[in-house]
C-alpha atoms as one frame of an Amber mdcrd trajectory, in Angstrom:
protein
  81.162  60.050 103.710  83.093  62.126 106.473  81.636  65.641 107.668  83.919
  68.759 106.564  86.351  69.973 109.473  87.287  73.895 109.979  89.905  73.682
 107.191  87.843  72.104 104.333  84.992  74.743 105.151  87.728  77.654 104.773
  89.329  76.067 101.993  85.741  75.439 100.517  84.398  79.091 101.029  88.430
  80.182 100.169  87.535  78.788  96.680  84.213  80.552  96.376  85.783  83.308
  97.045  88.012  83.050  94.044  85.335  82.240  92.331  83.705  85.148  92.811
  86.692  87.707  92.305  87.293  86.373  88.960  83.411  86.491  88.312  84.151
  90.128  89.543  80.697  89.289  91.643  81.384  92.049  95.230  78.190  90.605
  97.023  79.534  86.708  96.458  83.228  87.922  97.682  81.697  89.619 100.917
  79.772  86.852 101.615  82.550  83.900 101.404  85.238  86.659 103.650  81.713
  87.092 105.922  81.077  83.396 106.079  85.013  82.912 106.834  84.873  85.111
 109.720  81.935  83.853 111.071  83.610  80.115 111.210  86.777  81.409 112.768
  84.142  83.341 115.233  85.796  86.980 113.944  82.351  88.149 113.833  81.749
  88.455 117.765  85.048  90.675 118.611  83.590  92.702 121.825  86.457  95.076
 121.963  86.891  97.584 119.419  88.548 100.291 121.533  91.457 102.094 119.727
  94.746 101.258 121.087  96.343 104.469 123.386  93.119 106.571 121.940  94.333
 106.397 118.388  91.825 105.768 115.347  91.560 102.691 114.124  93.376 102.017
 110.386  92.486  99.344 107.860  95.152  98.967 105.261  93.403  97.481 102.281
  95.486  96.155  99.025  94.106  95.388  95.750  94.398  92.257  94.244  94.801
  90.972  90.678  93.718  87.311  90.694  94.553  84.992  87.901  91.801  83.823
  85.866  90.231  80.608  86.756  90.639  78.509  83.614  87.962  75.866  82.791
  89.739  72.945  83.697  91.186  74.429  87.003  86.689  74.708  87.300  85.948
  71.391  86.833  88.857  70.112  88.872  87.775  71.539  91.879  83.858  71.071
  91.415  84.849  67.388  90.820  87.122  67.742  94.218  83.748  68.794  95.922
  82.144  66.483  94.346  84.273  63.896  95.921  84.400  65.365  99.757  80.542
  65.778  99.776
């Protein structure tokens, strides 16, 4: 059994986030997103000074995810069992 690498962990968190989106569970979405950010080192940002004195702007676009079918959920579960 091999240890998961960064790509594996990010992919698993993306899967978890998609399940949370499908279940309409905002707390789980935030948790998965923050976990991805931590793995990528984005939780330790030091300089948040706006450029040219302008305020920082975040553009957030909503998405309409495809529903997770029982077959897809089973495939994800089997893949996770095989890898871990």
